[in-house]
Amino acid sequence: MFHYCVARLAFVATHQFSICYRKWKMSYLSSRHIPWGVRFLQKLTDRCCPRLHFNRELCYRGSVVFLTYMAYMSYHLSRKPISVVKAVLHQNCSGLTPPPDVIPGNKSHWCDWAPFNGSDASASQLLGELDSSFLFCYAIAMFISGFVAERVNLRYFLSLGMLMSGIFSYLFGIAKSYNIHNLSYYIIVQGLAGVAQTTGWPGVVTVMSNWFGKKKRGLIFGLWNSHTSIGNILGSLIAAEYVETDWSLSFIMPGLIVGVVGFVLFLFLVVNPSDVGCTVAEPEERTQNGRQYRKLQDRVADVDNASRISCETDDTDIILGEEEVQRRLTERTRLLPGNDASSRDTAIGFLGACRIPGVIEYSLSLFFSKLVSYTFLYWLPLYVKESLKMGATLSADLSTLFDVGGIVGAIAAGVISDHSGMSATTCVGMLAMAAPMMYIYQKLSYYSLALNMVLLIVVGILVNGPYALITTAVSAELGTHSSLEGNSKALATVTAIIDGTGSIGAAVGPLLAGFVSNYGWSNVFIMLMISDILALILLLRLVKHEIHRCRSIRREMRIE
């Protein structure tokens, strides 16, 4: 009898341990991708407000929009200071009172920061090389970053990239505090900062596309894409606050901000809806399968509720029920179109992404479009300072109007694209108006400050509109193209190819502007107008296809 009781107790203990282990395993597998901050908030609401009911999916979507917006705004915020600080790294010091120990023949450059204290031509060339060290490293690393992003957890990927971006911004700033005048130091720091910044765009676009479907994608991404301009504006204002007193803080403060936002992202960003039990935004053709998928999820929820209500129910039955439903849920998910294991787990290659219709055309067009935009981004404060004879702070503040126009342009391009369904035609229309507006701005901006401000906003609308549309809605559309047959591992790669090609243009533009500006700013604007026209020409084939498709649809509607 004694041995029987011992064996019975051992069996019960083993059985209960097995049940607890299964529960723990299921809990771990379901929550291992949930960020720590989200887990804490879930436990807090369950304990403090157990009867509180709200739309969790809406809250998660809102948090994703907010966090990715803040993330890429911070990335751009840390890029902008160099364009503002240029005005004090090399300037005309003849109007300032030099200290007694200044050599008489060096009165025009005594306040410059070495190694940028040479002649105007050599200083412009060195500053152009500084921009290019960042942008070329950014462009090259972007192609690699897209492949890496498809294969790692994007929350870790973005958080680490933001932390490194903050560190390199800080390292550039402390060069003044430690009196560093070695050109190689600045070039290396800028190059590494460019590599760190490549983690941003493929990551945030992929996360947004995971949570939002194709409906009103142009409008959503157009509003969301204002983070680029807001980041540029805030970066300019923060840098301008310190540029004339201690320009090292123009880099240190943005570096601190991007690092803090990266840590918040690590705590709260939910990369995939499935990580928190939400349904993925499915295309229209998956609606029927989506209903079946949700029914199975409801069964899991019913089993879970039953386990909470009934204290007399056997735990073994609950676990077996959960396991059975989970098995069927996994099987059903695998059988959904485009969700088979091979297409879901295998990331697309570089050549496979390039074969998607439209990727090459949009990539090359973005090369020239981004060349124009980034030339304005890096050289506009200096142009405004020289053309209107303003101080470094005022010229930086005025240059933010270009980014204000960029916000309006991104939203306008997204809305027009949504209503027309013709993204390439929308880009071509705005590019066609951008070239003459740049010519008008260059000729008339000298006359008055008010006219300069108005023209600068209009140029920002027309230049940044196509650039924003291609890098957001168009990239997301091509990353989920029908030719991929449901492969969800293509979005970051396609985004990286398009933005990486554009980033090469972004690197070439400021470098060329540094050389061309020695022969007059009018030549810089000619270069920008030619680039704008080339971006337009590269999209004409896609415009032809869009017009043909639009006519075919109208013809079919008339027949019906």
Coordinates of C-alpha atoms in Angstrom, one line a residue:
M1 CA 0.0 0.0 0.0
F2 CA 2.8 2.4 0.9
H3 CA 4.6 1.7 -2.4
Y4 CA 1.4 2.3 -4.3
C5 CA 0.9 5.7 -2.6
V6 CA 4.5 6.7 -3.4
A7 CA 4.1 5.7 -7.0
R8 CA 0.7 7.5 -7.2
L9 CA 2.2 10.7 -5.8
A10 CA 5.2 10.4 -8.2
F11 CA 2.8 10.0 -11.1
V12 CA 0.7 13.0 -10.1
A13 CA 3.8 15.2 -9.5
T14 CA 5.3 14.2 -12.9
H15 CA 1.9 14.9 -14.6
Q16 CA 1.5 18.3 -13.0
F17 CA 5.1 19.2 -13.9
S18 CA 4.5 18.2 -17.5
I19 CA 1.4 20.4 -17.5
C20 CA 3.3 23.3 -16.1
Y21 CA 6.1 22.8 -18.5
R22 CA 3.7 22.8 -21.5
K23 CA 2.1 25.9 -20.3
W24 CA 5.4 27.7 -19.8
K25 CA 6.6 26.5 -23.2
M26 CA 3.5 27.8 -25.0
S27 CA 3.7 31.1 -23.1
Y28 CA 7.4 31.4 -24.0
L29 CA 6.9 30.6 -27.7
S30 CA 4.0 33.1 -27.9
S31 CA 5.7 35.9 -26.1
R32 CA 9.4 35.7 -27.0
H33 CA 9.0 38.3 -29.8
I34 CA 7.0 40.7 -27.6
P35 CA 9.1 43.7 -26.4
W36 CA 9.8 44.0 -22.7
G37 CA 7.9 47.3 -22.5
V38 CA 4.8 45.8 -24.1
R39 CA 4.9 42.8 -21.8
F40 CA 5.0 45.1 -18.8
L41 CA 2.1 47.2 -20.1
Q42 CA 0.1 44.0 -20.7
K43 CA 0.6 42.7 -17.2
L44 CA -0.1 46.1 -15.7
T45 CA -3.4 46.5 -17.5
D46 CA -4.4 42.9 -16.7
R47 CA -3.7 43.4 -13.0
C48 CA -4.8 46.9 -12.5
C49 CA -7.7 47.2 -15.0
P50 CA -8.9 43.6 -15.7
R51 CA -12.3 44.8 -16.9
L52 CA -10.9 47.4 -19.2
H53 CA -11.8 46.7 -22.8
F54 CA -10.2 48.6 -25.8
N55 CA -9.2 47.9 -29.4
R56 CA -5.7 46.4 -28.9
E57 CA -5.0 46.2 -32.6
L58 CA -5.7 49.9 -33.0
C59 CA -3.4 50.7 -30.1
Y60 CA -0.6 48.5 -31.6
R61 CA -1.0 50.2 -35.0
G62 CA -0.9 53.6 -33.4
S63 CA 2.3 52.7 -31.5
V64 CA 3.9 51.4 -34.6
V65 CA 3.2 54.6 -36.5
F66 CA 4.4 56.8 -33.7
L67 CA 7.6 54.8 -32.9
T68 CA 8.7 54.4 -36.6
Y69 CA 7.9 58.1 -37.2
M70 CA 10.0 59.1 -34.2
A71 CA 12.8 56.7 -35.2
Y72 CA 13.3 58.0 -38.7
M73 CA 12.8 61.6 -37.6
S74 CA 15.6 61.0 -35.2
Y75 CA 17.8 59.5 -37.9
H76 CA 17.3 62.6 -40.1
L77 CA 17.7 64.9 -37.1
S78 CA 21.2 63.6 -36.6
R79 CA 22.1 64.0 -40.3
K80 CA 21.3 67.7 -40.6
P81 CA 23.8 69.4 -38.3
I82 CA 26.7 69.1 -40.7
S83 CA 24.9 71.3 -43.2
V84 CA 24.4 74.0 -40.6
V85 CA 27.9 73.8 -39.1
K86 CA 29.5 74.2 -42.5
A87 CA 28.8 78.0 -42.2
V88 CA 31.2 78.3 -39.2
L89 CA 33.8 75.7 -40.2
H90 CA 34.7 77.9 -43.0
Q91 CA 33.5 81.6 -43.2
N92 CA 34.7 85.1 -44.0
C93 CA 36.3 86.3 -40.7
S94 CA 37.3 89.8 -42.0
G95 CA 34.2 91.3 -40.3
L96 CA 35.1 89.9 -36.9
T97 CA 37.6 91.2 -34.4
P98 CA 40.6 88.9 -34.3
P99 CA 42.6 88.2 -31.2
P100 CA 46.0 89.9 -30.8
D101 CA 48.0 86.8 -31.8
V102 CA 46.5 86.5 -35.3
I103 CA 48.9 86.9 -38.2
P104 CA 48.1 90.0 -40.2
G105 CA 47.9 88.1 -43.5
N106 CA 45.4 85.6 -42.1
K107 CA 42.6 87.9 -41.0
S108 CA 40.1 86.5 -43.5
H109 CA 40.4 82.9 -42.2
W110 CA 41.6 83.2 -38.5
C111 CA 38.2 82.0 -37.1
D112 CA 37.9 79.0 -39.4
W113 CA 38.3 75.5 -38.0
A114 CA 41.3 73.6 -39.4
P115 CA 41.5 71.7 -41.7
F116 CA 38.8 73.7 -43.4
N117 CA 40.6 77.0 -43.0
G118 CA 42.2 77.2 -46.5
S119 CA 41.0 79.1 -49.5
D120 CA 37.3 79.1 -50.5
A121 CA 37.9 76.6 -53.3
S122 CA 39.8 74.1 -51.2
A123 CA 37.5 74.5 -48.2
S124 CA 34.4 73.8 -50.4
Q125 CA 36.1 70.8 -51.8
L126 CA 36.9 69.4 -48.3
L127 CA 33.4 70.0 -47.1
G128 CA 32.1 68.3 -50.2
E129 CA 34.3 65.3 -49.4
L130 CA 33.0 65.2 -45.9
D131 CA 29.4 64.9 -47.2
S132 CA 30.4 62.3 -49.7
S133 CA 32.2 60.2 -47.1
F134 CA 28.8 59.9 -45.3
L135 CA 26.7 59.5 -48.4
F136 CA 28.8 57.0 -50.3
C137 CA 29.2 54.8 -47.2
Y138 CA 25.4 55.1 -46.7
A139 CA 24.7 54.1 -50.4
I140 CA 27.0 51.1 -50.4
A141 CA 26.0 49.8 -47.0
M142 CA 22.3 50.2 -47.9
F143 CA 22.4 47.3 -50.3
I144 CA 23.9 45.1 -47.5
S145 CA 21.5 46.4 -44.9
G146 CA 18.4 45.4 -46.9
F147 CA 19.6 41.7 -47.0
V148 CA 20.4 41.8 -43.3
A149 CA 17.1 43.3 -42.4
E150 CA 15.2 40.4 -44.0
R151 CA 17.0 37.9 -41.8
V152 CA 17.1 39.5 -38.3
N153 CA 14.6 40.9 -35.8
L154 CA 14.0 44.4 -36.9
R155 CA 13.5 45.7 -33.4
Y156 CA 17.1 44.8 -32.5
F157 CA 18.3 45.9 -36.0
L158 CA 16.8 49.4 -35.6
S159 CA 17.7 49.9 -32.0
L160 CA 21.3 49.0 -32.5
G161 CA 21.5 51.2 -35.6
M162 CA 20.1 54.2 -33.7
L163 CA 22.5 53.7 -30.8
M164 CA 25.5 53.6 -33.2
S165 CA 24.2 56.7 -35.1
G166 CA 24.0 58.6 -31.8
I167 CA 27.6 57.5 -30.9
F168 CA 29.1 58.7 -34.2
S169 CA 27.2 62.0 -34.0
Y170 CA 28.7 62.4 -30.5
L171 CA 32.2 61.6 -31.8
F172 CA 32.0 64.3 -34.5
G173 CA 30.9 66.8 -31.9
I174 CA 33.7 66.1 -29.3
A175 CA 36.3 66.8 -32.0
K176 CA 35.9 70.5 -31.1
S177 CA 36.2 69.8 -27.3
Y178 CA 39.4 67.7 -27.9
N179 CA 40.7 70.1 -30.5
I180 CA 41.0 67.5 -33.3
H181 CA 42.0 68.9 -36.7
N182 CA 42.8 65.7 -38.6
L183 CA 40.7 65.4 -41.8
S184 CA 40.9 61.6 -41.7
Y185 CA 39.1 61.6 -38.3
Y186 CA 36.2 63.5 -39.7
I187 CA 35.9 61.4 -42.8
I188 CA 36.1 58.1 -40.9
V189 CA 33.5 59.2 -38.4
Q190 CA 31.1 60.5 -41.1
G191 CA 31.6 57.3 -43.1
L192 CA 30.8 55.1 -40.1
A193 CA 27.8 57.3 -39.3
G194 CA 26.6 56.6 -42.8
V195 CA 26.8 52.9 -42.3
A196 CA 24.9 53.1 -39.1
Q197 CA 22.1 55.2 -40.7
T198 CA 21.4 52.5 -43.3
T199 CA 19.6 50.5 -40.6
G200 CA 16.8 53.0 -40.6
W201 CA 14.9 53.0 -43.9
P202 CA 14.6 49.3 -44.7
G203 CA 13.6 48.7 -41.1
V204 CA 10.9 51.3 -40.7
V205 CA 9.3 50.8 -44.1
T206 CA 9.1 47.0 -43.6
V207 CA 7.5 47.4 -40.1
M208 CA 4.9 49.8 -41.5
S209 CA 4.1 47.6 -44.4
N210 CA 3.7 44.6 -42.0
W211 CA 0.9 46.5 -40.2
F212 CA -0.8 48.4 -43.0
G213 CA -2.3 47.0 -46.3
K214 CA -2.6 48.6 -49.7
K215 CA -5.7 50.6 -48.9
K216 CA -4.9 54.4 -48.9
R217 CA -1.2 53.4 -48.8
G218 CA -0.2 56.6 -50.6
L219 CA -2.0 58.9 -48.1
I220 CA -0.8 56.9 -45.0
F221 CA 2.8 56.9 -46.2
G222 CA 2.7 60.5 -47.4
L223 CA 1.6 61.7 -43.9
W224 CA 4.0 59.3 -42.3
N225 CA 6.9 60.3 -44.5
S226 CA 6.8 63.9 -43.1
H227 CA 9.2 62.5 -40.5
T228 CA 12.0 63.2 -42.9
S229 CA 11.2 66.9 -43.2
I230 CA 10.4 67.2 -39.5
G231 CA 13.7 65.6 -38.6
N232 CA 15.5 68.0 -41.0
I233 CA 13.7 71.0 -39.5
L234 CA 14.4 70.0 -35.9
G235 CA 18.0 69.1 -36.7
S236 CA 18.5 72.5 -38.3
L237 CA 16.9 74.3 -35.3
I238 CA 18.8 72.4 -32.7
A239 CA 22.1 72.8 -34.6
A240 CA 21.4 76.5 -35.2
E241 CA 20.9 77.0 -31.5
Y242 CA 24.5 76.2 -30.7
V243 CA 26.3 76.8 -34.0
E244 CA 27.6 80.3 -33.2
T245 CA 28.5 79.6 -29.5
D246 CA 29.7 75.9 -29.4
W247 CA 29.1 73.9 -32.5
S248 CA 30.1 70.7 -30.8
L249 CA 26.7 70.7 -29.1
S250 CA 25.1 70.9 -32.6
F251 CA 26.2 67.2 -32.9
I252 CA 26.1 66.0 -29.3
M253 CA 22.5 66.9 -28.7
P254 CA 21.1 65.2 -31.8
G255 CA 23.2 62.2 -31.0
L256 CA 21.7 62.0 -27.5
I257 CA 18.2 62.2 -28.9
V258 CA 18.6 59.5 -31.5
G259 CA 20.2 57.2 -28.8
V260 CA 17.3 57.7 -26.4
V261 CA 14.7 57.1 -29.1
G262 CA 16.5 53.9 -30.1
F263 CA 16.2 52.6 -26.5
V264 CA 12.5 53.4 -26.4
L265 CA 12.1 51.6 -29.7
F266 CA 13.8 48.5 -28.2
L267 CA 11.3 48.5 -25.4
F268 CA 8.0 49.0 -27.3
L269 CA 8.2 48.3 -31.0
V270 CA 6.1 45.4 -32.2
V271 CA 7.5 44.3 -35.6
N272 CA 4.8 41.9 -36.7
P273 CA 1.1 41.8 -35.9
S274 CA 1.3 38.0 -35.3
D275 CA 3.7 38.6 -32.4
V276 CA 0.8 40.0 -30.3
G277 CA -2.0 37.9 -31.8
C278 CA -3.3 40.5 -34.3
T279 CA -4.2 39.6 -37.8
V280 CA -1.9 40.6 -40.6
A281 CA -3.3 43.2 -43.0
E282 CA -4.2 40.8 -45.9
P283 CA -4.8 41.6 -49.5
E284 CA -8.4 41.4 -50.8
E285 CA -7.8 38.0 -52.4
R286 CA -7.1 36.5 -49.0
T287 CA -10.4 37.7 -47.4
Q288 CA -12.0 34.2 -47.3
N289 CA -8.9 32.5 -45.9
G290 CA -8.6 35.4 -43.5
R291 CA -12.1 34.7 -42.1
Q292 CA -11.1 31.0 -41.5
Y293 CA -7.9 32.1 -39.9
R294 CA -9.7 34.4 -37.5
K295 CA -12.2 31.6 -36.6
L296 CA -9.4 29.4 -35.5
Q297 CA -8.0 32.2 -33.4
D298 CA -11.4 32.6 -31.8
R299 CA -11.3 29.0 -30.9
V300 CA -8.0 29.4 -29.1
A301 CA -9.4 32.4 -27.2
D302 CA -12.5 30.4 -26.3
V303 CA -10.4 27.6 -24.9
D304 CA -8.3 30.1 -22.9
N305 CA -11.5 31.8 -21.5
A306 CA -12.9 28.4 -20.6
S307 CA -9.8 27.6 -18.6
R308 CA -10.2 30.8 -16.6
I309 CA -13.9 30.4 -15.9
S310 CA -14.1 26.7 -15.0
C311 CA -11.9 25.8 -12.1
E312 CA -13.0 22.2 -12.2
T313 CA -11.9 21.6 -15.7
D314 CA -9.0 19.2 -16.0
D315 CA -5.8 21.0 -17.0
T316 CA -4.8 18.1 -19.3
D317 CA -7.8 18.6 -21.4
I318 CA -7.2 22.3 -21.7
I319 CA -3.6 21.8 -22.8
L320 CA -4.5 19.1 -25.3
G321 CA -7.3 21.4 -26.7
E322 CA -4.9 24.3 -27.0
E323 CA -2.3 22.2 -28.7
E324 CA -4.8 20.8 -31.2
V325 CA -6.2 24.2 -32.1
Q326 CA -2.6 25.7 -32.3
R327 CA -1.6 22.8 -34.6
R328 CA -4.6 23.4 -36.9
L329 CA -4.0 27.2 -36.7
T330 CA -0.4 26.7 -37.8
E331 CA -1.4 24.3 -40.6
R332 CA -4.1 26.7 -41.8
T333 CA -1.6 29.6 -41.8
R334 CA 0.8 27.5 -43.8
L335 CA -1.9 26.7 -46.4
L336 CA -2.9 30.3 -47.0
P337 CA -1.8 31.7 -50.4
G338 CA 1.7 33.0 -50.2
N339 CA 2.2 31.7 -46.6
D340 CA 3.8 28.3 -47.4
A341 CA 7.1 27.6 -45.7
S342 CA 9.3 28.1 -48.7
S343 CA 7.9 31.5 -49.7
R344 CA 7.6 32.7 -46.1
D345 CA 11.1 31.7 -44.9
T346 CA 13.2 32.2 -48.0
A347 CA 14.4 35.8 -48.5
I348 CA 14.5 37.1 -52.0
G349 CA 17.9 37.7 -53.7
F350 CA 19.3 40.8 -55.3
L351 CA 18.7 39.6 -58.9
G352 CA 15.2 38.4 -58.0
A353 CA 14.3 41.8 -56.6
C354 CA 15.7 43.6 -59.7
R355 CA 13.5 41.4 -62.0
I356 CA 10.3 42.9 -60.4
P357 CA 8.7 45.2 -63.0
G358 CA 9.5 48.8 -62.2
V359 CA 12.3 48.4 -59.7
I360 CA 15.1 49.4 -62.1
E361 CA 13.2 52.4 -63.5
Y362 CA 12.2 53.8 -60.1
S363 CA 15.7 53.1 -58.7
L364 CA 17.4 55.1 -61.5
S365 CA 14.9 57.8 -61.3
L366 CA 15.4 58.1 -57.6
F367 CA 19.1 58.4 -58.2
F368 CA 18.6 61.8 -59.9
S369 CA 15.7 62.8 -57.7
K370 CA 17.6 62.2 -54.5
L371 CA 20.7 63.9 -56.0
V372 CA 18.6 67.1 -56.2
S373 CA 17.0 66.8 -52.8
Y374 CA 20.2 66.1 -50.9
T375 CA 22.1 68.8 -52.7
F376 CA 19.5 71.2 -51.3
L377 CA 19.7 69.5 -47.9
Y378 CA 23.5 69.9 -47.6
W379 CA 24.2 73.1 -49.4
L380 CA 21.0 75.3 -49.0
P381 CA 22.0 76.9 -45.7
L382 CA 25.3 78.0 -47.2
Y383 CA 23.6 79.2 -50.4
V384 CA 21.0 81.2 -48.4
K385 CA 23.8 82.7 -46.3
E386 CA 25.8 83.9 -49.3
S387 CA 22.9 85.0 -51.5
L388 CA 21.0 87.0 -48.8
K389 CA 24.0 87.9 -46.6
M390 CA 22.5 86.3 -43.5
G391 CA 24.1 84.9 -40.4
A392 CA 24.6 81.2 -39.9
T393 CA 21.6 80.9 -37.6
L394 CA 19.1 82.8 -39.7
S395 CA 20.2 81.0 -42.9
A396 CA 19.7 77.6 -41.2
D397 CA 16.3 78.7 -40.0
L398 CA 15.2 79.9 -43.4
S399 CA 16.4 76.7 -45.1
T400 CA 13.9 74.7 -43.1
L401 CA 11.1 76.1 -45.4
F402 CA 12.4 73.7 -48.1
D403 CA 11.5 70.8 -45.7
V404 CA 8.1 72.4 -44.9
G405 CA 7.4 72.2 -48.6
G406 CA 8.6 68.6 -48.6
I407 CA 5.9 67.7 -46.0
V408 CA 3.2 69.2 -48.2
G409 CA 4.7 67.6 -51.4
A410 CA 4.8 64.1 -49.8
I411 CA 1.2 64.2 -48.7
A412 CA 0.1 65.7 -52.1
A413 CA 1.9 63.1 -54.1
G414 CA 0.5 60.3 -51.9
V415 CA -3.1 61.5 -52.2
I416 CA -2.9 62.0 -56.0
S417 CA -1.3 58.5 -56.4
D418 CA -4.1 56.9 -54.3
H419 CA -6.9 58.6 -56.3
S420 CA -5.4 58.0 -59.7
G421 CA -3.5 54.8 -59.2
M422 CA -0.7 56.2 -61.3
S423 CA 2.4 56.6 -59.2
A424 CA 4.8 57.1 -62.1
T425 CA 2.5 59.7 -63.8
T426 CA 2.3 61.6 -60.5
C427 CA 6.1 61.7 -60.1
V428 CA 6.6 62.8 -63.7
G429 CA 4.0 65.6 -63.3
M430 CA 5.8 67.0 -60.3
L431 CA 9.2 66.6 -61.8
A432 CA 8.1 68.5 -64.9
M433 CA 7.2 71.5 -62.8
A434 CA 10.3 71.3 -60.5
A435 CA 12.9 72.2 -63.1
P436 CA 11.4 75.6 -64.1
M437 CA 10.6 76.4 -60.5
M438 CA 14.3 75.9 -59.6
Y439 CA 15.3 78.3 -62.3
I440 CA 12.8 80.8 -61.1
Y441 CA 14.0 80.5 -57.5
Q442 CA 17.6 81.0 -58.6
K443 CA 16.8 84.1 -60.5
L444 CA 14.3 85.8 -58.2
S445 CA 15.3 84.7 -54.7
Y446 CA 17.6 87.8 -54.3
Y447 CA 14.8 90.3 -54.6
S448 CA 13.1 89.9 -51.2
L449 CA 13.0 87.7 -48.2
A450 CA 9.3 87.0 -48.6
L451 CA 9.6 86.0 -52.2
N452 CA 12.5 83.7 -51.3
M453 CA 10.4 82.0 -48.6
V454 CA 7.5 81.4 -50.9
L455 CA 9.6 80.1 -53.7
L456 CA 11.6 77.9 -51.4
I457 CA 8.4 76.2 -50.1
V458 CA 7.1 75.6 -53.7
V459 CA 10.5 74.1 -54.8
G460 CA 10.4 71.8 -51.7
I461 CA 6.9 70.6 -52.7
L462 CA 7.9 69.7 -56.2
V463 CA 11.4 68.3 -55.5
N464 CA 10.5 66.2 -52.4
G465 CA 7.1 65.0 -53.6
P466 CA 8.4 62.4 -56.1
Y467 CA 11.3 61.4 -53.9
A468 CA 9.0 60.7 -51.0
L469 CA 6.5 58.8 -53.1
I470 CA 9.1 56.5 -54.6
T471 CA 10.8 55.7 -51.3
T472 CA 7.6 54.9 -49.4
A473 CA 4.4 53.9 -51.2
V474 CA 6.1 52.8 -54.5
S475 CA 8.7 50.7 -52.6
A476 CA 6.1 49.1 -50.5
E477 CA 4.0 48.3 -53.6
L478 CA 6.9 46.8 -55.5
G479 CA 7.9 44.8 -52.4
T480 CA 4.5 43.1 -52.4
H481 CA 4.2 42.8 -56.2
S482 CA 2.1 40.0 -57.6
S483 CA 5.1 38.5 -59.4
L484 CA 6.5 37.6 -55.9
E485 CA 3.6 35.1 -55.4
G486 CA 3.1 36.1 -51.8
N487 CA 6.8 36.1 -50.7
S488 CA 6.8 38.3 -47.7
K489 CA 10.6 38.4 -47.5
A490 CA 11.2 40.8 -50.3
L491 CA 10.1 44.2 -48.9
A492 CA 13.3 45.2 -47.2
T493 CA 15.4 44.0 -50.1
V494 CA 13.4 46.0 -52.7
T495 CA 13.4 49.0 -50.4
A496 CA 17.1 48.8 -49.9
I497 CA 17.8 48.5 -53.7
I498 CA 15.6 51.5 -54.5
D499 CA 16.8 53.7 -51.7
G500 CA 20.4 52.5 -52.0
T501 CA 20.5 53.5 -55.7
G502 CA 19.0 56.8 -54.8
S503 CA 21.6 57.2 -52.0
I504 CA 24.4 57.0 -54.6
G505 CA 22.8 60.0 -56.3
A506 CA 22.5 61.6 -52.8
A507 CA 26.3 61.1 -52.4
V508 CA 27.2 62.3 -55.9
G509 CA 25.1 65.5 -55.7
P510 CA 26.7 67.3 -52.8
L511 CA 30.1 66.2 -54.0
L512 CA 29.5 67.7 -57.4
A513 CA 28.0 70.8 -55.8
G514 CA 31.2 71.4 -53.9
F515 CA 33.2 71.5 -57.1
V516 CA 30.7 73.3 -59.3
S517 CA 30.0 76.0 -56.7
N518 CA 33.5 77.3 -57.3
Y519 CA 32.3 78.4 -60.7
G520 CA 29.1 80.1 -59.4
W521 CA 25.9 79.0 -57.9
S522 CA 24.1 79.3 -61.2
N523 CA 26.0 76.3 -62.5
V524 CA 24.9 74.3 -59.4
F525 CA 21.3 75.0 -60.3
I526 CA 21.9 74.0 -64.0
M527 CA 23.2 70.7 -62.7
L528 CA 20.1 70.2 -60.5
M529 CA 17.7 71.0 -63.4
I530 CA 19.5 68.5 -65.7
S531 CA 19.2 65.8 -63.0
D532 CA 15.5 66.6 -62.5
I533 CA 14.9 66.2 -66.2
L534 CA 16.8 62.9 -66.3
A535 CA 14.7 61.6 -63.4
L536 CA 11.6 62.5 -65.4
I537 CA 12.8 60.7 -68.6
L538 CA 13.5 57.5 -66.8
L539 CA 9.9 57.2 -65.7
L540 CA 8.3 57.8 -69.2
R541 CA 8.1 54.1 -70.0
L542 CA 6.1 53.4 -66.8
V543 CA 3.9 56.4 -67.5
K544 CA 3.1 54.9 -70.9
H545 CA 2.1 51.6 -69.3
E546 CA 0.0 53.4 -66.7
I547 CA -1.9 55.4 -69.3
H548 CA -2.5 52.3 -71.4
R549 CA -3.8 50.4 -68.4
C550 CA -6.1 53.3 -67.4
R551 CA -7.5 53.4 -70.9
S552 CA -8.1 49.7 -70.9
I553 CA -10.0 49.9 -67.6
R554 CA -12.2 52.8 -68.9
R555 CA -12.9 50.8 -72.1
E556 CA -14.0 47.8 -70.1
M557 CA -16.2 49.9 -67.9
R558 CA -17.9 51.4 -71.0
I559 CA -18.5 47.9 -72.4
E560 CA -20.1 46.8 -69.1

